[in-house]
């Protein structure tokens, strides 16, 4: 039993057909977007009958749309070998397919088809039709389909249906449109691109960061790009360059006011600024460490010296004793701020960048 995982148009169904033919099994196809348990029962009814003398190979397309009950209805027959399952999905199966099914299947990831391989299919399509296709047109279709052979074939069919005698590059551009990029705003590729985008900035690679920004903008996903930039400014640049968040916020505001395509300019500026800026994650490490203690029930009692005393009964409750730091040299006075059970906790560690090291030097002098 197998799960085929990958983008559209890369041969998942074709491979299933080949397997069915080679094994002499009866091939049944279901699409999970429209199929129901009754459809599965109808297929199961043919097990061990003359309808399927060599067994059944069930090709279940878009398995991620089957709920848990529908997927579990297959388990018994997969287990005893009555049905050989080949399921396909464009989404990550480890997110959408239940463990009971996953544990009985081998997952194969299908990659986008390289342009050189798509070109073979394009040349064959025009050869079958008998039409002449200029070299630059065939090359453009091969590259612009984004590794999706089905898209390339659709483009060829549209060109041939429109006449096919004098095919031009302009015609190919018109039918291919924006198919060179695989992108689904709610799908796996969306989060892959966003992950690559932030990691490229964090890794100080402005070229890669601009590339992934361009992919987001080409898909029209302005909001996701802006949100990730704002997060990155604080998470990965942080206190090494505290002004970064302000500059990025200005660029993001400008982008939303301008709209696409002009929005690409301030966003590119923000991306390059962040990618080439010094990096520090000291702020996120500090707050995450504090959150961990809070979630573990620590630090519940605030010291009485820094509790509110602006009411008449404060002294009777033992509140008070706070020392005003501004009345002392360096505007600092050594007193307890953290609760007793975590009074020695250290959440913030100064980063090794110039900005934070200058702050550390300043406070080391004051506090000693």
Short mmCIF file of C-alpha atoms in Angstrom, two decimals:
data_model
loop_
_atom_site.label_atom_id
_atom_site.label_comp_id
_atom_site.label_asym_id
_atom_site.label_seq_id
_atom_site.Cartn_x
_atom_site.Cartn_y
_atom_site.Cartn_z
CA UNK A 1 0.00 0.00 0.00
CA UNK A 2 1.32 3.39 -0.99
CA UNK A 3 0.67 7.09 -0.63
CA UNK A 4 1.79 9.33 -3.46
CA UNK A 5 2.46 12.85 -2.25
CA UNK A 6 3.30 15.73 -4.56
CA UNK A 7 2.03 18.61 -6.69
CA UNK A 8 -0.48 18.25 -9.50
CA UNK A 9 0.51 17.07 -12.93
CA UNK A 10 3.66 15.13 -12.03
CA UNK A 11 2.50 11.56 -12.79
CA UNK A 12 0.88 10.19 -9.63
CA UNK A 13 -2.17 8.83 -11.47
CA UNK A 14 -0.03 7.62 -14.36
CA UNK A 15 2.19 5.57 -12.03
CA UNK A 16 -0.91 4.05 -10.38
CA UNK A 17 -2.21 3.01 -13.82
CA UNK A 18 1.15 1.42 -14.66
CA UNK A 19 1.17 -0.53 -11.38
CA UNK A 20 -2.38 -1.78 -11.98
CA UNK A 21 -1.45 -2.92 -15.48
CA UNK A 22 1.77 -4.65 -14.39
CA UNK A 23 0.08 -6.51 -11.54
CA UNK A 24 -3.04 -7.47 -13.54
CA UNK A 25 -5.21 -6.16 -10.75
CA UNK A 26 -8.59 -4.56 -11.37
CA UNK A 27 -8.18 -0.80 -10.98
CA UNK A 28 -10.87 1.20 -9.21
CA UNK A 29 -10.62 4.95 -8.93
CA UNK A 30 -12.26 7.18 -6.34
CA UNK A 31 -11.89 10.88 -5.71
CA UNK A 32 -12.19 11.67 -2.01
CA UNK A 33 -13.79 15.04 -2.72
CA UNK A 34 -16.96 13.32 -4.00
CA UNK A 35 -16.77 9.69 -2.79
CA UNK A 36 -18.62 8.30 0.21
CA UNK A 37 -18.49 5.15 2.35
CA UNK A 38 -21.16 3.59 0.11
CA UNK A 39 -18.75 3.93 -2.83
CA UNK A 40 -16.12 2.08 -0.82
CA UNK A 41 -18.65 -0.65 0.05
CA UNK A 42 -19.51 -1.10 -3.62
CA UNK A 43 -15.83 -1.71 -4.40
CA UNK A 44 -15.39 -4.05 -1.45
CA UNK A 45 -18.37 -6.09 -2.71
CA UNK A 46 -16.29 -7.06 -5.79
CA UNK A 47 -13.51 -8.59 -3.66
CA UNK A 48 -13.03 -12.31 -4.45
CA UNK A 49 -15.50 -12.21 -7.35
CA UNK A 50 -15.06 -12.57 -11.09
CA UNK A 51 -15.13 -8.77 -11.28
CA UNK A 52 -11.68 -8.73 -9.69
CA UNK A 53 -10.12 -12.20 -10.01
CA UNK A 54 -6.58 -11.00 -9.29
CA UNK A 55 -7.48 -8.61 -6.52
CA UNK A 56 -8.36 -4.94 -6.38
CA UNK A 57 -6.09 -1.96 -6.66
CA UNK A 58 -7.92 1.09 -5.31
CA UNK A 59 -6.60 4.45 -6.44
CA UNK A 60 -7.94 7.06 -4.01
CA UNK A 61 -7.25 10.59 -5.21
CA UNK A 62 -7.04 13.52 -2.74
CA UNK A 63 -7.23 11.25 0.32
CA UNK A 64 -6.90 14.28 2.62
CA UNK A 65 -10.60 14.98 2.02
CA UNK A 66 -11.64 11.67 3.60
CA UNK A 67 -12.51 12.02 7.28
CA UNK A 68 -11.26 9.61 9.94
CA UNK A 69 -14.28 7.30 9.70
CA UNK A 70 -13.99 7.05 5.91
CA UNK A 71 -10.27 6.30 6.08
CA UNK A 72 -10.78 3.70 8.81
CA UNK A 73 -13.37 1.90 6.70
CA UNK A 74 -10.47 0.77 4.49
CA UNK A 75 -8.32 -0.63 7.29
CA UNK A 76 -9.69 -4.18 7.49
CA UNK A 77 -9.33 -4.76 3.76
CA UNK A 78 -5.87 -3.23 3.57
CA UNK A 79 -4.86 -5.40 6.51
CA UNK A 80 -6.00 -8.70 5.00
CA UNK A 81 -4.76 -7.86 1.51
CA UNK A 82 -8.15 -7.82 -0.20
CA UNK A 83 -7.43 -4.31 -1.43
CA UNK A 84 -4.14 -2.76 -2.40
CA UNK A 85 -4.41 0.97 -1.73
CA UNK A 86 -2.64 3.69 -3.66
CA UNK A 87 -3.70 7.07 -2.30
CA UNK A 88 -2.57 10.39 -3.69
CA UNK A 89 -2.52 13.83 -2.13
CA UNK A 90 -1.14 17.26 -2.88
CA UNK A 91 -0.94 17.99 0.86
CA UNK A 92 1.56 16.66 3.38
CA UNK A 93 0.16 13.20 4.32
CA UNK A 94 1.65 13.39 7.80
CA UNK A 95 -0.77 16.24 8.50
CA UNK A 96 -3.90 14.84 6.84
CA UNK A 97 -3.74 11.03 6.76
CA UNK A 98 -4.50 9.15 9.97
CA UNK A 99 -1.72 7.15 11.61
CA UNK A 100 -3.52 3.82 11.20
CA UNK A 101 -3.41 4.28 7.42
CA UNK A 102 0.09 5.79 7.38
CA UNK A 103 1.55 2.89 9.33
CA UNK A 104 0.33 0.46 6.66
CA UNK A 105 1.59 2.50 3.69
CA UNK A 106 4.86 3.58 2.17
CA UNK A 107 4.92 7.30 1.37
CA UNK A 108 6.49 8.32 -1.94
CA UNK A 109 7.08 12.02 -2.57
CA UNK A 110 6.73 13.12 -6.18
CA UNK A 111 8.73 16.18 -7.19
CA UNK A 112 7.93 18.79 -9.79
CA UNK A 113 9.10 17.64 -13.23
CA UNK A 114 12.27 19.44 -14.44
CA UNK A 115 11.80 21.72 -17.45
CA UNK A 116 14.07 19.52 -19.59
CA UNK A 117 11.76 16.54 -18.98
CA UNK A 118 8.61 18.61 -19.59
CA UNK A 119 10.14 19.66 -22.90
CA UNK A 120 10.04 16.02 -24.08
CA UNK A 121 6.29 15.92 -23.45
CA UNK A 122 5.77 19.26 -25.23
CA UNK A 123 7.75 18.13 -28.29
CA UNK A 124 5.82 14.85 -28.38
CA UNK A 125 2.48 16.71 -28.18
CA UNK A 126 3.27 18.86 -31.20
CA UNK A 127 4.72 15.89 -33.07
CA UNK A 128 1.48 13.94 -32.58
CA UNK A 129 -0.59 16.92 -33.76
CA UNK A 130 1.58 17.38 -36.82
CA UNK A 131 1.99 21.12 -36.11
CA UNK A 132 5.29 22.98 -36.15
CA UNK A 133 6.29 24.60 -32.89
CA UNK A 134 9.05 27.25 -32.78
CA UNK A 135 11.93 26.43 -30.46
CA UNK A 136 11.33 29.42 -28.19
CA UNK A 137 7.64 28.56 -27.80
CA UNK A 138 8.35 24.97 -26.76
CA UNK A 139 11.01 26.16 -24.35
CA UNK A 140 8.70 28.80 -22.83
CA UNK A 141 5.88 26.31 -22.23
CA UNK A 142 8.32 23.85 -20.65
CA UNK A 143 9.66 26.44 -18.23
CA UNK A 144 6.45 28.31 -17.45
CA UNK A 145 4.36 25.30 -16.37
CA UNK A 146 6.17 25.09 -13.02
CA UNK A 147 6.96 21.38 -13.34
CA UNK A 148 3.30 20.49 -13.99
CA UNK A 149 3.13 18.36 -17.16
CA UNK A 150 -0.65 18.61 -17.24
CA UNK A 151 -0.44 22.40 -17.40
CA UNK A 152 2.05 22.13 -20.23
CA UNK A 153 -0.27 19.79 -22.15
CA UNK A 154 -3.20 22.16 -21.57
CA UNK A 155 -1.16 25.03 -22.99
CA UNK A 156 -0.27 22.94 -26.06
CA UNK A 157 -3.93 21.99 -26.60
CA UNK A 158 -5.05 25.61 -26.35
CA UNK A 159 -2.43 26.75 -28.86
CA UNK A 160 -3.43 23.99 -31.28
CA UNK A 161 -7.15 24.65 -30.81
CA UNK A 162 -6.58 28.32 -31.63
CA UNK A 163 -5.16 27.45 -35.04
CA UNK A 164 -1.75 25.93 -34.51
CA UNK A 165 -0.33 27.06 -37.86
CA UNK A 166 1.58 30.19 -36.87
CA UNK A 167 2.23 29.81 -33.17
CA UNK A 168 4.06 32.76 -31.61
CA UNK A 169 5.73 33.37 -28.28
CA UNK A 170 3.01 35.92 -27.46
CA UNK A 171 0.38 33.21 -27.93
CA UNK A 172 2.30 30.90 -25.58
CA UNK A 173 2.58 33.64 -22.95
CA UNK A 174 -1.16 34.27 -23.17
CA UNK A 175 -2.18 30.64 -22.60
CA UNK A 176 0.50 29.88 -19.99
CA UNK A 177 -0.17 32.97 -17.82
CA UNK A 178 1.12 32.61 -14.25
CA UNK A 179 1.51 28.86 -14.15
CA UNK A 180 5.25 28.84 -13.49
CA UNK A 181 4.80 28.72 -9.75
CA UNK A 182 3.13 26.17 -7.50
CA UNK A 183 1.29 28.01 -4.75
CA UNK A 184 -1.79 27.37 -2.65
CA UNK A 185 -2.53 29.95 0.03
CA UNK A 186 -3.95 27.33 2.38
CA UNK A 187 -1.70 24.46 1.31
CA UNK A 188 1.63 22.89 2.06
CA UNK A 189 3.61 24.95 -0.48
CA UNK A 190 2.40 28.19 1.13
CA UNK A 191 4.03 27.33 4.44
CA UNK A 192 7.14 25.95 2.72
CA UNK A 193 7.68 29.29 0.99
CA UNK A 194 7.06 31.29 4.17
CA UNK A 195 9.46 29.04 6.08
CA UNK A 196 12.13 29.43 3.41
CA UNK A 197 11.50 33.20 3.37
CA UNK A 198 12.14 33.69 7.09
CA UNK A 199 15.03 31.23 7.25
CA UNK A 200 16.77 32.99 4.35
CA UNK A 201 16.52 36.32 6.20
CA UNK A 202 17.69 34.69 9.42
CA UNK A 203 20.56 33.13 7.49
CA UNK A 204 21.58 36.58 6.15
CA UNK A 205 21.11 35.61 2.49
CA UNK A 206 19.50 38.64 0.79
CA UNK A 207 19.35 36.94 -2.61
CA UNK A 208 17.35 33.95 -1.37
CA UNK A 209 15.17 36.21 0.78
CA UNK A 210 14.28 38.42 -2.20
CA UNK A 211 13.57 35.31 -4.28
CA UNK A 212 10.99 34.00 -1.80
CA UNK A 213 9.49 37.48 -1.41
CA UNK A 214 9.05 37.55 -5.20
CA UNK A 215 7.29 34.18 -5.11
CA UNK A 216 4.84 35.44 -2.49
CA UNK A 217 4.18 38.64 -4.41
CA UNK A 218 3.80 36.86 -7.73
CA UNK A 219 1.04 34.83 -6.09
CA UNK A 220 -0.55 38.07 -4.86
CA UNK A 221 0.00 37.14 -1.20
CA UNK A 222 0.96 40.56 0.10
CA UNK A 223 -0.47 39.99 3.60
CA UNK A 224 1.59 36.87 4.37
CA UNK A 225 4.82 38.53 3.22
CA UNK A 226 4.18 41.60 5.39
CA UNK A 227 3.23 39.60 8.47
CA UNK A 228 6.34 37.43 8.22
CA UNK A 229 8.56 40.50 7.83
CA UNK A 230 7.14 42.05 11.00
CA UNK A 231 7.71 38.82 12.92
CA UNK A 232 11.26 38.44 11.61
CA UNK A 233 12.23 41.99 12.55
CA UNK A 234 11.64 41.17 16.23
CA UNK A 235 12.39 37.44 16.29
CA UNK A 236 15.64 37.31 14.34
CA UNK A 237 17.08 40.85 14.26
CA UNK A 238 15.68 42.01 17.57
CA UNK A 239 17.91 44.01 19.88
CA UNK A 240 20.92 43.79 17.58
CA UNK A 241 19.20 46.52 15.53
CA UNK A 242 16.14 47.72 17.51
CA UNK A 243 15.19 50.29 14.85
CA UNK A 244 14.55 47.50 12.35
CA UNK A 245 10.97 46.90 13.50
CA UNK A 246 10.14 50.60 13.06
CA UNK A 247 11.60 50.71 9.57
CA UNK A 248 9.90 47.46 8.54
CA UNK A 249 6.57 48.71 9.90
CA UNK A 250 6.94 51.84 7.74
CA UNK A 251 7.74 49.71 4.68
CA UNK A 252 4.76 47.43 5.36
CA UNK A 253 2.41 50.41 5.76
CA UNK A 254 3.72 51.85 2.51
CA UNK A 255 3.21 48.52 0.75
CA UNK A 256 -0.44 48.30 1.81
CA UNK A 257 -1.07 51.90 0.79
CA UNK A 258 0.60 51.41 -2.59
CA UNK A 259 -0.74 47.96 -3.40
CA UNK A 260 0.82 45.67 -5.97
CA UNK A 261 2.88 45.96 -8.11
CA UNK A 262 4.45 49.04 -6.47
CA UNK A 263 4.35 47.39 -3.05
CA UNK A 264 7.25 45.21 -4.14
CA UNK A 265 9.67 48.16 -3.78
CA UNK A 266 9.34 49.00 -0.05
CA UNK A 267 9.05 45.29 0.76
CA UNK A 268 12.26 44.52 -1.10
CA UNK A 269 13.90 47.31 0.89
CA UNK A 270 12.66 45.77 4.15
CA UNK A 271 13.80 42.27 3.16
CA UNK A 272 17.30 43.37 2.22
CA UNK A 273 17.58 45.49 5.37
CA UNK A 274 16.68 42.53 7.59
CA UNK A 275 18.82 40.02 5.69
CA UNK A 276 21.92 42.23 5.96
CA UNK A 277 21.28 43.45 9.53
CA UNK A 278 23.07 41.99 12.58
CA UNK A 279 21.05 39.22 14.21
CA UNK A 280 19.90 38.55 17.76
CA UNK A 281 17.26 36.23 19.20
CA UNK A 282 17.85 37.28 22.82
CA UNK A 283 14.36 38.84 23.14
CA UNK A 284 12.41 35.77 22.02
CA UNK A 285 14.61 33.49 24.14
CA UNK A 286 13.96 35.69 27.19
CA UNK A 287 10.17 35.80 26.84
CA UNK A 288 9.93 32.09 26.01
CA UNK A 289 11.95 31.22 29.13
CA UNK A 290 9.66 33.40 31.25
CA UNK A 291 6.57 31.83 29.69
CA UNK A 292 7.93 28.38 30.48
CA UNK A 293 8.24 29.24 34.19
CA UNK A 294 4.75 30.74 34.27
CA UNK A 295 3.22 27.69 32.60
CA UNK A 296 4.97 25.52 35.17
CA UNK A 297 3.32 27.41 38.01
CA UNK A 298 6.34 29.44 39.11
CA UNK A 299 6.48 33.06 40.18
CA UNK A 300 2.91 33.50 41.33
CA UNK A 301 3.57 35.81 44.32
CA UNK A 302 4.74 39.34 43.46
CA UNK A 303 7.14 40.80 46.09
CA UNK A 304 5.29 43.05 48.55
CA UNK A 305 7.78 45.88 47.97
CA UNK A 306 6.60 46.41 44.38
CA UNK A 307 2.89 45.71 44.85
CA UNK A 308 0.42 48.58 44.54
CA UNK A 309 0.19 50.80 47.63
CA UNK A 310 -2.25 53.45 46.38
CA UNK A 311 -5.02 52.58 48.84
CA UNK A 312 -5.55 53.15 52.54
CA UNK A 313 -5.11 49.58 53.78
CA UNK A 314 -1.86 48.81 51.94
CA UNK A 315 0.39 49.04 55.03
CA UNK A 316 -1.90 46.78 57.04
CA UNK A 317 -1.48 44.14 54.34
CA UNK A 318 2.30 44.46 54.56
CA UNK A 319 2.70 46.33 51.29
CA UNK A 320 5.49 48.89 50.89
CA UNK A 321 9.24 49.30 51.18
CA UNK A 322 9.81 50.15 47.52
CA UNK A 323 12.91 52.27 46.82
CA UNK A 324 12.65 54.83 43.99
CA UNK A 325 15.65 54.13 41.67
CA UNK A 326 15.77 57.68 40.26
CA UNK A 327 16.88 58.96 43.67
CA UNK A 328 20.11 57.00 43.41
CA UNK A 329 23.29 57.24 41.27
CA UNK A 330 22.83 55.90 37.78
CA UNK A 331 19.07 55.79 38.42
CA UNK A 332 19.56 52.31 39.85
CA UNK A 333 18.99 50.65 43.24
CA UNK A 334 19.52 46.95 43.87
CA UNK A 335 16.24 45.49 45.11
CA UNK A 336 14.15 42.39 44.43
CA UNK A 337 11.65 42.45 41.57
CA UNK A 338 11.10 38.77 40.80
CA UNK A 339 8.95 36.52 43.03
CA UNK A 340 10.79 34.64 45.79
CA UNK A 341 10.72 31.22 44.13
CA UNK A 342 12.43 32.53 40.99
CA UNK A 343 14.34 35.49 42.43
CA UNK A 344 17.62 34.30 40.88
CA UNK A 345 16.17 33.45 37.45
CA UNK A 346 17.92 34.88 34.41
CA UNK A 347 15.77 35.15 31.32
CA UNK A 348 17.64 37.72 29.30
CA UNK A 349 21.16 37.01 28.13
CA UNK A 350 22.88 39.86 26.28
CA UNK A 351 23.50 39.06 22.63
CA UNK A 352 27.01 39.16 21.21
CA UNK A 353 26.22 42.06 18.86
CA UNK A 354 27.54 45.59 19.27
CA UNK A 355 24.28 47.15 20.46
CA UNK A 356 23.59 44.69 23.25
CA UNK A 357 27.22 44.50 24.33
CA UNK A 358 27.28 48.29 24.76
CA UNK A 359 24.16 48.03 26.92
CA UNK A 360 25.78 45.24 28.93
CA UNK A 361 28.93 47.29 29.49
CA UNK A 362 26.85 50.24 30.66
CA UNK A 363 24.84 48.22 33.20
CA UNK A 364 27.87 46.27 34.41
CA UNK A 365 29.45 49.61 35.37
CA UNK A 366 26.28 50.87 37.06
CA UNK A 367 25.46 47.68 38.97
CA UNK A 368 28.93 46.89 40.27
#
